[in-house]
PDB file of C-alpha atoms in Angstrom:
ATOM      1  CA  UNK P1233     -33.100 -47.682  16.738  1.00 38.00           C
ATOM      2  CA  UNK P1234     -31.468 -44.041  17.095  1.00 34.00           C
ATOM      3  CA  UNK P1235     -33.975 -42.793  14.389  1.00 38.00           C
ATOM      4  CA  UNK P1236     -36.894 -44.562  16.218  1.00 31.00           C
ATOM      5  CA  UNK P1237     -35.424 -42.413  19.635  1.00 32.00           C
ATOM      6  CA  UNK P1238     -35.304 -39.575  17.802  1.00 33.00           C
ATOM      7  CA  UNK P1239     -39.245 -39.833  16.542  1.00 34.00           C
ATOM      8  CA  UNK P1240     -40.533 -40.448  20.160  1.00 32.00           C
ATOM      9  CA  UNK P1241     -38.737 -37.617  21.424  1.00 33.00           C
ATOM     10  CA  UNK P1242     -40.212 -35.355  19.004  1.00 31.00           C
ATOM     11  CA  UNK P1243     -43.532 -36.759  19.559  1.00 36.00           C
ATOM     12  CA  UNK P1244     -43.283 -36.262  23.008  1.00 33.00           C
ATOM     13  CA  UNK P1245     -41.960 -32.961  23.030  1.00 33.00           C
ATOM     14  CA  UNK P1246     -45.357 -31.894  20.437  1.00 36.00           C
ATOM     15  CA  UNK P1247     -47.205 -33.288  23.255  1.00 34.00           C
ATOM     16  CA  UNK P1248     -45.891 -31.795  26.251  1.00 33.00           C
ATOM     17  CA  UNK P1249     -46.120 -27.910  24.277  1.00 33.00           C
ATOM     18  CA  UNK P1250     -50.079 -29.038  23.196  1.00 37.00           C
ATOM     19  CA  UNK P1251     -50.835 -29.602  27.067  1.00 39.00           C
ATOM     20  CA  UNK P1252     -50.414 -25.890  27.244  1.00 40.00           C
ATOM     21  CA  UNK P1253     -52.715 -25.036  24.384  1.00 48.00           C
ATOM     22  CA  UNK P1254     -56.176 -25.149  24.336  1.00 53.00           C
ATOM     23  CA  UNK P1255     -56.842 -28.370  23.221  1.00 55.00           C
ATOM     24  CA  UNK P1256     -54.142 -30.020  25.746  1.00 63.00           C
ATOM     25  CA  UNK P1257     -56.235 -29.270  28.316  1.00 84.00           C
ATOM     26  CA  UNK P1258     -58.545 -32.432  28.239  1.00 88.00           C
ATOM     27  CA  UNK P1259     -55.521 -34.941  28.388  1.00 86.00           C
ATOM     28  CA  UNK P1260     -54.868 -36.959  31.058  1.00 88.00           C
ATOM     29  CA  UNK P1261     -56.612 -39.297  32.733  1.00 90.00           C
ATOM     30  CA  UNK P1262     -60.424 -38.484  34.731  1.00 93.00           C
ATOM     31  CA  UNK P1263     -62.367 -40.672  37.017  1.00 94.00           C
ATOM     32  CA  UNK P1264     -66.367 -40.057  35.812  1.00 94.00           C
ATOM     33  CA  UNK P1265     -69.223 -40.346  37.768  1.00 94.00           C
ATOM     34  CA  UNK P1266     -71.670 -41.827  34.924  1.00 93.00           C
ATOM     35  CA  UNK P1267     -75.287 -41.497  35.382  1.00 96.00           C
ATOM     36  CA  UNK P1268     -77.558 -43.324  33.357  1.00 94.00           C
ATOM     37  CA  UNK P1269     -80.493 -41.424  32.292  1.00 96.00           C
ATOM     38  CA  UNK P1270     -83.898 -42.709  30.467  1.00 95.00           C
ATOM     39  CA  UNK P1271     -83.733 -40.506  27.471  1.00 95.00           C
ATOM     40  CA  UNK P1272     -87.292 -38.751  27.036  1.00 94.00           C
ATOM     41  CA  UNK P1273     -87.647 -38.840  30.785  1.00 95.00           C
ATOM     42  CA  UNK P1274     -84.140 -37.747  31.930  1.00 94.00           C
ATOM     43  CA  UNK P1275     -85.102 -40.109  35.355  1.00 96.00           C
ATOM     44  CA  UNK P1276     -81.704 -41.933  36.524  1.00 97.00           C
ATOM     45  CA  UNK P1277     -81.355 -45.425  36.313  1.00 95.00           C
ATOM     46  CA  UNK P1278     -78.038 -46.046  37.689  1.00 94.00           C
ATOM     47  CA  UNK P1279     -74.864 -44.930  38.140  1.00 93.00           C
ATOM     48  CA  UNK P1280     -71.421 -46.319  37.755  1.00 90.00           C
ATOM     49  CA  UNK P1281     -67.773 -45.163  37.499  1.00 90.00           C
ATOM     50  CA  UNK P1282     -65.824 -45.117  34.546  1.00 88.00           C
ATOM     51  CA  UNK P1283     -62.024 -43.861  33.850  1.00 88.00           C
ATOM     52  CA  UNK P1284     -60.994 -42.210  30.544  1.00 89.00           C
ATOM     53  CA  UNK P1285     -57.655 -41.340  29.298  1.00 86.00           C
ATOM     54  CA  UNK P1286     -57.273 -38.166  26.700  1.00 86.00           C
ATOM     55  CA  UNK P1287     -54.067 -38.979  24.749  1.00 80.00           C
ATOM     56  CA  UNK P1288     -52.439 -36.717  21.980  1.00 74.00           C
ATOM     57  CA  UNK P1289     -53.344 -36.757  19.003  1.00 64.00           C
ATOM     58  CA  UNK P1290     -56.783 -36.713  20.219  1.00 56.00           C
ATOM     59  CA  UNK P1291     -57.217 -40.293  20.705  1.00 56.00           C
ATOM     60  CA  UNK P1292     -59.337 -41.362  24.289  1.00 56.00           C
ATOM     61  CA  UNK P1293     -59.132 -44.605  25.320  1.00 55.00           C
ATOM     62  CA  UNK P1294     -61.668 -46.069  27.424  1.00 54.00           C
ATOM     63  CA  UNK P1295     -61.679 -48.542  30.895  1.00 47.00           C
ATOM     64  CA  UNK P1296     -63.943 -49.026  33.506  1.00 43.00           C
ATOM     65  CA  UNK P1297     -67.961 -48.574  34.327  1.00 40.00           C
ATOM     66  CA  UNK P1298     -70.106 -49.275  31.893  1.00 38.00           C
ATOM     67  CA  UNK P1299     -72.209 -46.888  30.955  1.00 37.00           C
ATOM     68  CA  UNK P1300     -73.009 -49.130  27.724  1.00 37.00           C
ATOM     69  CA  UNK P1301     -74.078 -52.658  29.061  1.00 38.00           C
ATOM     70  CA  UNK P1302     -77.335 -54.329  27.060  1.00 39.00           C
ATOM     71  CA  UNK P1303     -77.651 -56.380  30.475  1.00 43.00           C
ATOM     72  CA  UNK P1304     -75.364 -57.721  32.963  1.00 45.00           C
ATOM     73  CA  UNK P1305     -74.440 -60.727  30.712  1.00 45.00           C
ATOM     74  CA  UNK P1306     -72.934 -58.810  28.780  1.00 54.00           C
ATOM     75  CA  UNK P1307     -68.938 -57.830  28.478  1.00 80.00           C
ATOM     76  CA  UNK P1308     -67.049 -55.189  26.556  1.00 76.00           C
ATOM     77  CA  UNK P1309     -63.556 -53.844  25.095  1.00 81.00           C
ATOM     78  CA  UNK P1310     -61.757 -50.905  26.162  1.00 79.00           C
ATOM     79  CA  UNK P1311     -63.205 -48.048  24.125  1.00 81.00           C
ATOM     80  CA  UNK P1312     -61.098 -46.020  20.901  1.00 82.00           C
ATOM     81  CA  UNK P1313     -61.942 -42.979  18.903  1.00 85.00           C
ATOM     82  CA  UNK P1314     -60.917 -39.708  18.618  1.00 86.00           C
ATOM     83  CA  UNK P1315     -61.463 -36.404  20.592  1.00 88.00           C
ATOM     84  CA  UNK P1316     -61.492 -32.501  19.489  1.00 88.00           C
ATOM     85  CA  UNK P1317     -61.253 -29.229  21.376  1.00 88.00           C
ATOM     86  CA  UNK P1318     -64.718 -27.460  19.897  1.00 89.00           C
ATOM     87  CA  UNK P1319     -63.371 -23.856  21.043  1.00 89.00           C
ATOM     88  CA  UNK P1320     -63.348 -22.458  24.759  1.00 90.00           C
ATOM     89  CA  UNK P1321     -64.087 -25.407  27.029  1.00 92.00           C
ATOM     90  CA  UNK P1322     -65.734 -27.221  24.936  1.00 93.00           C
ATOM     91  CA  UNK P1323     -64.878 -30.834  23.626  1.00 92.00           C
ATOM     92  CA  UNK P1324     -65.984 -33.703  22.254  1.00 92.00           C
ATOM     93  CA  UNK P1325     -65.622 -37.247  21.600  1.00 91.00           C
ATOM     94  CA  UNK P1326     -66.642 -40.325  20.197  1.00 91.00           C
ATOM     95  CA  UNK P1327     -65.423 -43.736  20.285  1.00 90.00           C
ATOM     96  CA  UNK P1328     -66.742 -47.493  19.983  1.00 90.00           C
ATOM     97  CA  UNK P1329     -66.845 -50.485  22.260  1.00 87.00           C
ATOM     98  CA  UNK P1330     -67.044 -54.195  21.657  1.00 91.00           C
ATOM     99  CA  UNK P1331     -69.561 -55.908  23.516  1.00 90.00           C
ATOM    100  CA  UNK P1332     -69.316 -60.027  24.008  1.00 91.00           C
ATOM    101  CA  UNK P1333     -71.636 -62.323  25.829  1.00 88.00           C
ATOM    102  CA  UNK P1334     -70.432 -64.432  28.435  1.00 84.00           C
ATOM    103  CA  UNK P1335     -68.920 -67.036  26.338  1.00 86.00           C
ATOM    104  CA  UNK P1336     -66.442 -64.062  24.807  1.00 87.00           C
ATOM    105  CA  UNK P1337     -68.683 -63.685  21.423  1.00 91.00           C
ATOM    106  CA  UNK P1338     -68.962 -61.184  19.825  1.00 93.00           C
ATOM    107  CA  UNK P1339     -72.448 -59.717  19.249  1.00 92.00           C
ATOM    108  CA  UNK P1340     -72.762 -56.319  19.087  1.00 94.00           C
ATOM    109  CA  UNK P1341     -71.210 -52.669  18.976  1.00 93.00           C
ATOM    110  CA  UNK P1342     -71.567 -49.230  20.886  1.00 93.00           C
ATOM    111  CA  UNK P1343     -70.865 -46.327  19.917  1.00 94.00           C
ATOM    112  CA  UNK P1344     -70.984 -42.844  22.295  1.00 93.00           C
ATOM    113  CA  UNK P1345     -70.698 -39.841  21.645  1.00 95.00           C
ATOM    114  CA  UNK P1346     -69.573 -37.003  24.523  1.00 94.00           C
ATOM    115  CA  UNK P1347     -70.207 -33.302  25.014  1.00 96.00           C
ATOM    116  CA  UNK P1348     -67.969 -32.510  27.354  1.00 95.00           C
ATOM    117  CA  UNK P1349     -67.617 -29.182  29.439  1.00 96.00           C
ATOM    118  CA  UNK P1350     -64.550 -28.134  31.295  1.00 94.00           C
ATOM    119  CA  UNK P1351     -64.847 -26.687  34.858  1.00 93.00           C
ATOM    120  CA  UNK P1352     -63.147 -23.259  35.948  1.00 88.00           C
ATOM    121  CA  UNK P1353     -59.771 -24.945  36.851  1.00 87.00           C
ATOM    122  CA  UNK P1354     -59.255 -27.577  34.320  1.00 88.00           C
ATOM    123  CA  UNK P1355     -58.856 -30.480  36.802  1.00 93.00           C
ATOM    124  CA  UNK P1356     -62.973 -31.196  36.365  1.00 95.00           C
ATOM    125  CA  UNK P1357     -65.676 -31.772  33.393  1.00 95.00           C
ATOM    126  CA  UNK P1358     -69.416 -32.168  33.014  1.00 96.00           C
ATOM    127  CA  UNK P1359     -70.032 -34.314  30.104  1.00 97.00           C
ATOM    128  CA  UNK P1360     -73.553 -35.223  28.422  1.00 97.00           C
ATOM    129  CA  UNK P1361     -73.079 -38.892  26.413  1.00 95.00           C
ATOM    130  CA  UNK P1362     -75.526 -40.839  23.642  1.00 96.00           C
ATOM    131  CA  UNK P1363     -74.968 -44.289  22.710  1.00 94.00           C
ATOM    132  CA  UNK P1364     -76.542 -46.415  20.686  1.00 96.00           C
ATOM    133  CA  UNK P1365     -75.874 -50.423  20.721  1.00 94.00           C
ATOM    134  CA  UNK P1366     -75.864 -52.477  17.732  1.00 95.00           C
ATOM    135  CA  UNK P1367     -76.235 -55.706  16.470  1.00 95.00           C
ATOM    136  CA  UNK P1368     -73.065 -57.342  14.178  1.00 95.00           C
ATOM    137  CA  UNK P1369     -75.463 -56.517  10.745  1.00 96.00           C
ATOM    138  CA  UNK P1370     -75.912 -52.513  12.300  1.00 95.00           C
ATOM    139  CA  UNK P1371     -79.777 -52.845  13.638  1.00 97.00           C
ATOM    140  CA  UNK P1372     -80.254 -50.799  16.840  1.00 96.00           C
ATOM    141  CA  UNK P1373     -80.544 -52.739  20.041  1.00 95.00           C
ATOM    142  CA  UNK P1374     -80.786 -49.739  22.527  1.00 93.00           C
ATOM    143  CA  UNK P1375     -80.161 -46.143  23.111  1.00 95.00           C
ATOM    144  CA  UNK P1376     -78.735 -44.389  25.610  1.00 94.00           C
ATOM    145  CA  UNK P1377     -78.447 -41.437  27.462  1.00 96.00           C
ATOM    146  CA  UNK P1378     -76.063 -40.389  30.574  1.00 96.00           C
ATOM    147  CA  UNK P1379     -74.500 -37.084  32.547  1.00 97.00           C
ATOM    148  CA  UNK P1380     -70.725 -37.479  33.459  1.00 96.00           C
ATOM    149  CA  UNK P1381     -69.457 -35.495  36.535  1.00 96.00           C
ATOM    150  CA  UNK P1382     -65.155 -36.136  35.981  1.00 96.00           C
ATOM    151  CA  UNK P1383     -62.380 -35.219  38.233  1.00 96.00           C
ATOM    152  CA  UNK P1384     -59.113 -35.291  36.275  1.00 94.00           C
ATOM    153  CA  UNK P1385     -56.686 -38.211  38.218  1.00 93.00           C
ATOM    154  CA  UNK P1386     -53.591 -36.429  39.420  1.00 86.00           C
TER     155      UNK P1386
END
């Protein structure tokens, strides 16, 4: 039990000193304003809210708005995947979702992918996302496109 102590306290302490680095910058947790976007057009379709949670070592995890539903019958996971500090304020992400139909199957995956941009004072990105659904044997079901606006939840 000591040694197990012993290895959180370390890990914490390597995250509290990479908050002040460059690429501690994106953790926490941000409330995005997702707007869905028709990819050759760039029209909005909708928008929704979505909450996102930067954890070291560059893992996000995922709640909220949907910025990945097929249709409204559909459900899905929290999000996972891993994030990287690209140089200056740059980022980027990607992770995967689970979507299940109303009966809690299983039928298909999403995976997005995030260029994010932080603002001036750190407390605020602009993000550009791509997604693209899939079926359980890998065949695309839909594409996506969106614009995040993200204030970072103090």
């Amino acid at each position: 039990m000591l040694g197990l102590t012993a290895a959180y306290a370390l890990r914490s302490e390597r995250a509290l000193a990479q908050g002040n680095s460059p690429d501690g910058k994106l953790m926490g947790t941000w409330r995005a304003d997702v707007t869905l976007r028709n990819c050759q057009t760039g029209d909005v379709i909708r928008t929704a809210q979505s909450l996102i949670t930067f954890v070291p070592p560059a893992t996000p995890s995922v709640k909220g708005g949907s910025t990945l539903e097929v249709s409204s019958t559909f459900f899905r996971s929290g999000g996972q995947g891993i994030w990287r500090h690209e140089g200056g304020p740059n980022f980027s992400t990607n992770f995967r979702f689970f979507l299940f139909n109303s009966s809690g199957v299983l039928t298909s995956t999403s995976d997005v992918t995030k260029t994010i941009v932080l603002g001036p004072g750190d407390n605020e990105y602009t993000a550009t996302t791509a997604s693209e659904t899939r079926d359980l044997n890998g065949n695309l079901l839909q594409a996506g496109c969106a614009t995040d606006i993200a204030q970072r939840v103090q």
